[in-house]
Coordinates of C-alpha atoms in Angstrom, one line a residue:
X1 CA 6.4 114.9 152.6
X2 CA 7.0 117.9 155.0
X3 CA 6.5 118.1 158.8
X4 CA 6.5 121.7 160.8
X5 CA 6.0 122.1 164.5
X6 CA 6.7 124.8 167.1
X7 CA 9.6 124.1 169.7
X8 CA 7.6 122.7 172.4
X9 CA 5.5 120.5 169.6
X10 CA 2.1 122.2 171.0
X11 CA 1.1 122.5 167.1
X12 CA 2.0 120.4 164.3
X13 CA 1.4 120.6 160.5
X14 CA 2.1 117.6 158.2
X15 CA 1.7 118.2 154.5
X16 CA 2.0 115.2 151.7
X17 CA 2.2 115.6 148.0
X18 CA 2.8 113.0 145.5
X19 CA 1.8 112.2 141.9
X20 CA 0.8 108.6 140.5
X21 CA 0.4 109.8 136.7
X22 CA 1.5 107.1 134.1
X23 CA 1.1 109.3 131.3
X24 CA 1.5 113.0 130.9
X25 CA -2.5 113.6 130.1
X26 CA -3.3 112.3 133.7
X27 CA -0.8 114.4 135.4
X28 CA -3.3 116.8 136.8
X29 CA -6.0 114.4 138.1
X30 CA -3.2 111.9 139.6
X31 CA -2.1 114.5 142.7
X32 CA -2.1 113.2 145.9
X33 CA -2.4 116.0 148.6
X34 CA -2.8 115.9 152.1
X35 CA -2.6 118.6 155.2
X36 CA -3.1 117.4 158.6
X37 CA -3.4 120.1 161.5
X38 CA -2.7 118.5 165.4
X39 CA -2.8 120.8 168.5
X40 CA -1.4 119.4 171.8
X41 CA -1.6 122.5 173.8
X42 CA -4.5 121.1 176.4
X43 CA -5.3 118.0 178.0
X44 CA -7.6 117.2 175.0
X45 CA -5.4 116.7 171.8
X46 CA -7.4 117.3 168.4
X47 CA -6.5 117.6 165.0
X48 CA -8.2 117.8 161.6
X49 CA -7.3 117.6 157.9
X50 CA -8.1 117.4 154.3
X51 CA -7.1 115.1 151.4
X52 CA -7.4 114.1 147.9
X53 CA -6.0 110.7 147.1
X54 CA -6.0 108.5 143.5
X55 CA -4.4 105.5 142.9
X56 CA -4.4 102.0 140.8
X57 CA -3.8 99.2 142.7
X58 CA -3.7 95.3 142.4
X59 CA -4.2 92.7 145.0
X60 CA -4.9 88.8 144.5
X61 CA -8.4 89.5 146.4
X62 CA -10.0 92.3 144.4
X63 CA -7.8 92.0 141.2
X64 CA -7.2 95.6 139.3
X65 CA -9.0 98.5 140.6
X66 CA -8.6 102.3 140.8
X67 CA -9.9 104.7 143.1
X68 CA -10.3 108.3 143.9
X69 CA -11.2 109.8 147.5
X70 CA -11.8 113.4 148.3
X71 CA -12.4 114.3 151.9
X72 CA -11.3 115.2 155.3
X73 CA -10.9 113.8 158.9
X74 CA -11.2 114.7 162.6
X75 CA -9.1 113.2 165.6
X76 CA -9.6 113.6 169.2
X77 CA -7.3 112.1 172.1
X78 CA -8.3 112.6 175.7
X79 CA -5.9 111.4 178.2
X80 CA -7.6 109.3 181.0
X81 CA -4.5 108.9 183.1
X82 CA -0.8 109.3 183.0
X83 CA -0.7 105.9 180.9
X84 CA -4.1 105.4 179.6
X85 CA -5.8 107.4 176.7
X86 CA -9.1 107.1 174.4
X87 CA -8.7 108.1 170.9
X88 CA -11.7 108.6 168.3
X89 CA -11.1 109.6 164.6
X90 CA -13.4 110.2 161.8
X91 CA -12.8 109.9 158.0
X92 CA -15.6 111.2 155.7
X93 CA -15.0 111.1 152.1
X94 CA -16.3 110.9 148.5
X95 CA -15.0 107.8 146.9
X96 CA -15.4 106.1 143.5
X97 CA -13.8 103.0 143.1
X98 CA -13.7 101.0 139.7
X99 CA -12.7 97.6 139.5
X100 CA -11.4 96.6 136.0
X101 CA -11.5 92.4 136.8
X102 CA -14.7 92.1 136.5
X103 CA -16.0 95.6 135.7
X104 CA -18.0 97.3 138.3
X105 CA -18.2 100.7 140.2
X106 CA -18.8 101.4 143.8
X107 CA -19.5 105.2 144.3
X108 CA -20.6 107.2 147.5
X109 CA -19.8 109.5 150.5
X110 CA -18.2 107.1 153.1
X111 CA -17.9 107.6 156.6
X112 CA -15.3 105.7 159.2
X113 CA -15.4 106.3 162.7
X114 CA -12.8 104.3 165.1
X115 CA -12.5 104.2 168.5
X116 CA -9.2 103.2 170.5
X117 CA -8.2 102.5 173.9
X118 CA -4.5 102.8 174.4
X119 CA -2.4 101.7 177.5
X120 CA 1.7 102.5 177.8
X121 CA 3.9 102.3 180.5
X122 CA 7.0 100.9 178.7
X123 CA 10.5 101.8 179.5
X124 CA 12.8 101.6 176.7
X125 CA 16.5 101.5 176.1
X126 CA 18.4 102.4 172.8
X127 CA 17.2 99.6 170.7
X128 CA 13.6 99.2 172.0
X129 CA 11.5 98.5 175.0
X130 CA 12.6 96.4 177.9
X131 CA 9.8 96.7 180.9
X132 CA 6.0 97.6 180.9
X133 CA 3.0 97.3 178.9
X134 CA 1.8 98.6 175.7
X135 CA -1.8 98.0 174.5
X136 CA -4.0 99.0 171.8
X137 CA -7.8 97.9 171.3
X138 CA -9.8 99.3 168.2
X139 CA -13.2 98.8 166.7
X140 CA -14.2 100.9 163.3
X141 CA -16.8 100.3 160.9
X142 CA -17.2 101.9 157.2
X143 CA -20.6 103.1 156.2
X144 CA -21.9 104.1 152.6
X145 CA -24.0 107.3 153.6
X146 CA -25.3 107.2 149.8
X147 CA -26.6 103.8 149.8
X148 CA -27.1 103.6 153.5
X149 CA -24.9 100.2 153.7
X150 CA -22.4 99.2 156.0
X151 CA -19.2 98.0 153.8
X152 CA -16.8 96.9 156.5
X153 CA -16.7 96.4 160.2
X154 CA -12.7 95.9 161.6
X155 CA -11.6 94.9 165.4
X156 CA -7.9 94.7 166.2
X157 CA -6.0 94.0 169.4
X158 CA -2.3 94.7 170.2
X159 CA -0.9 93.5 173.4
X160 CA 2.7 93.9 174.2
X161 CA 4.3 92.9 177.6
X162 CA 8.2 93.1 178.7
X163 CA 9.2 91.1 181.6
X164 CA 12.4 92.6 182.8
X165 CA 15.3 90.0 183.6
X166 CA 18.1 92.2 184.3
X167 CA 19.3 95.6 183.6
X168 CA 19.4 95.0 180.0
X169 CA 17.5 91.8 179.5
X170 CA 14.1 91.1 179.0
X171 CA 11.5 88.5 177.7
X172 CA 9.1 90.3 175.2
X173 CA 5.7 89.0 174.5
X174 CA 3.3 90.1 171.8
X175 CA -0.4 89.2 170.9
X176 CA -2.1 90.6 167.9
X177 CA -5.4 89.7 166.4
X178 CA -7.4 91.6 163.6
X179 CA -10.6 90.7 161.9
X180 CA -12.7 92.2 159.3
X181 CA -16.1 91.4 157.6
X182 CA -18.6 93.0 155.3
X183 CA -18.9 93.3 151.6
X184 CA -15.4 95.1 151.2
X185 CA -13.5 93.6 153.9
X186 CA -10.3 95.3 155.1
X187 CA -7.5 93.1 154.3
X188 CA -3.8 94.0 155.7
X189 CA -0.4 92.7 154.3
X190 CA 1.6 90.5 157.1
X191 CA 5.1 89.2 157.2
X192 CA 8.5 90.6 157.4
X193 CA 11.1 91.8 160.2
X194 CA 8.5 93.8 162.3
X195 CA 6.0 91.3 162.6
X196 CA 6.4 87.5 161.0
X197 CA 9.7 86.8 160.9
X198 CA 11.3 84.4 158.2
X199 CA 8.7 85.3 156.0
X200 CA 9.3 87.9 153.3
X201 CA 7.6 91.5 153.7
X202 CA 4.1 91.5 152.4
X203 CA 3.8 87.6 152.3
X204 CA 0.3 87.7 153.4
X205 CA -2.7 89.7 152.4
X206 CA -5.5 88.5 154.8
X207 CA -8.8 89.7 156.7
X208 CA -8.4 87.6 159.7
X209 CA -5.0 87.5 161.8
X210 CA -4.2 85.6 165.0
X211 CA -0.4 85.9 165.9
X212 CA 1.9 85.7 168.9
X213 CA 5.8 86.7 169.4
X214 CA 8.1 85.8 172.1
X215 CA 11.4 87.5 172.2
X216 CA 14.3 87.1 174.9
X217 CA 16.3 90.0 174.6
X218 CA 19.8 90.3 176.1
X219 CA 23.0 92.1 175.5
X220 CA 25.9 91.2 173.3
X221 CA 28.3 94.1 173.1
X222 CA 28.0 97.4 175.0
X223 CA 30.4 99.2 172.5
X224 CA 32.2 98.4 169.1
X225 CA 34.7 100.6 167.7
X226 CA 35.8 100.4 164.1
X227 CA 38.6 102.0 162.3
X228 CA 37.9 103.0 158.6
X229 CA 39.4 105.5 156.0
X230 CA 36.6 107.8 156.9
X231 CA 37.7 107.6 160.5
X232 CA 36.6 105.6 163.7
X233 CA 33.0 104.4 163.8
X234 CA 31.2 103.8 166.9
X235 CA 28.5 101.2 167.4
X236 CA 26.6 101.2 170.8
X237 CA 24.0 99.1 172.2
X238 CA 24.4 95.8 170.2
X239 CA 21.8 93.2 171.4
X240 CA 20.8 89.9 170.9
X241 CA 17.5 88.0 170.5
X242 CA 16.0 84.7 170.4
X243 CA 12.5 84.4 169.1
X244 CA 9.9 82.4 168.3
X245 CA 6.7 83.5 166.3
X246 CA 3.5 81.6 165.5
X247 CA 0.3 82.7 163.5
X248 CA -2.8 81.6 161.7
X249 CA -3.7 84.0 158.8
X250 CA -6.7 83.2 156.7
X251 CA -9.3 84.8 154.4
X252 CA -12.6 82.9 153.6
X253 CA -10.8 79.6 154.1
X254 CA -10.2 78.0 157.6
X255 CA -7.0 79.1 159.4
X256 CA -3.6 78.1 158.2
X257 CA -1.2 78.0 161.1
X258 CA 2.6 78.7 160.6
X259 CA 5.6 79.3 162.9
X260 CA 9.3 80.7 162.8
X261 CA 12.1 80.6 165.2
X262 CA 15.9 81.9 165.2
X263 CA 18.3 84.5 166.3
X264 CA 18.7 88.0 165.7
X265 CA 20.7 91.0 166.7
X266 CA 20.2 94.6 167.0
X267 CA 22.8 97.5 166.1
X268 CA 22.2 101.0 167.5
X269 CA 23.5 103.7 165.7
X270 CA 23.2 106.3 168.4
X271 CA 19.7 107.5 169.1
X272 CA 19.0 107.8 165.4
X273 CA 18.1 104.3 163.9
X274 CA 18.6 100.7 165.0
X275 CA 19.7 98.0 162.3
X276 CA 17.8 94.6 162.7
X277 CA 19.2 91.4 161.5
X278 CA 17.4 87.9 161.7
X279 CA 18.1 84.5 160.9
X280 CA 15.1 82.2 161.0
X281 CA 13.7 78.8 160.3
X282 CA 9.9 78.5 159.2
X283 CA 7.6 75.8 159.8
X284 CA 4.0 74.6 159.1
X285 CA 4.2 72.6 162.3
X286 CA 4.4 69.6 160.2
X287 CA 7.9 70.0 159.0
X288 CA 10.4 72.5 159.0
X289 CA 11.5 74.1 155.5
X290 CA 15.0 73.9 154.6
X291 CA 17.3 76.5 154.6
X292 CA 17.8 79.7 156.9
X293 CA 16.0 83.1 156.2
X294 CA 17.7 86.1 156.6
X295 CA 15.9 89.7 157.3
X296 CA 17.3 93.1 157.3
X297 CA 15.5 96.0 158.3
X298 CA 15.5 99.1 160.4
X299 CA 13.5 100.3 163.1
X300 CA 13.2 99.9 167.1
X301 CA 12.0 96.5 168.7
X302 CA 8.7 95.8 168.9

């Protein structure tokens, strides 16, 4: 992957190249190529790109399948105000998907328009937001132009509010909902340090999600200096967190409610990266599972 931009970031190029061949005979037909251009010179930001994607995948809902996609995309973003913007993106591609268990094929020209409304006036510390609000509400549909059929409809909302309690302390809340329907519903992976703590990454693969997270953020250490054979190591902005997560995740059956709670800490490596450590207990609201789950990942707080 390679990204190029001018010094002001007005024009941006993203280029990606990969290969998923299993044998030498599949090498030329298994390239994944994508090129995207983004222009941010004017109030209306816009972009476009083209791609060829091929992959073989397996999941519990659809079994084993392979899909080839060749197409393009266009993107427009309009700032309504300093903190609000509207985004519209459209993907149009030729797609051929072959399911192997049981054998069947879907082929056609697909179009996927998506409309999003975004709000963001959050204030950040070195480990993540501490004040303000972030919100994203989106709807989309995938339409098979060849067969004149709707394959799926999706809608999701991600609302995050940060109530500042002190200079370095805050109560962070998050509400997330995702719904998808149709003959080929979109399913999302869920679980792990960045969403449902206490559960392994990609524990859930579902088409419906209702999720809420509450986290009390507070400072633990301002600076920590450690001597080592390689020299002095400095860790800044070490923050603590008490959290409680609850969610309902399901496909066709009724929702299953699960929860987790625990303690975590964040270690900032300058402004380059944040290390995340979480200790969590999980529950189905009938009993609490034995043991403590440990999560480690890197990235800023939600």
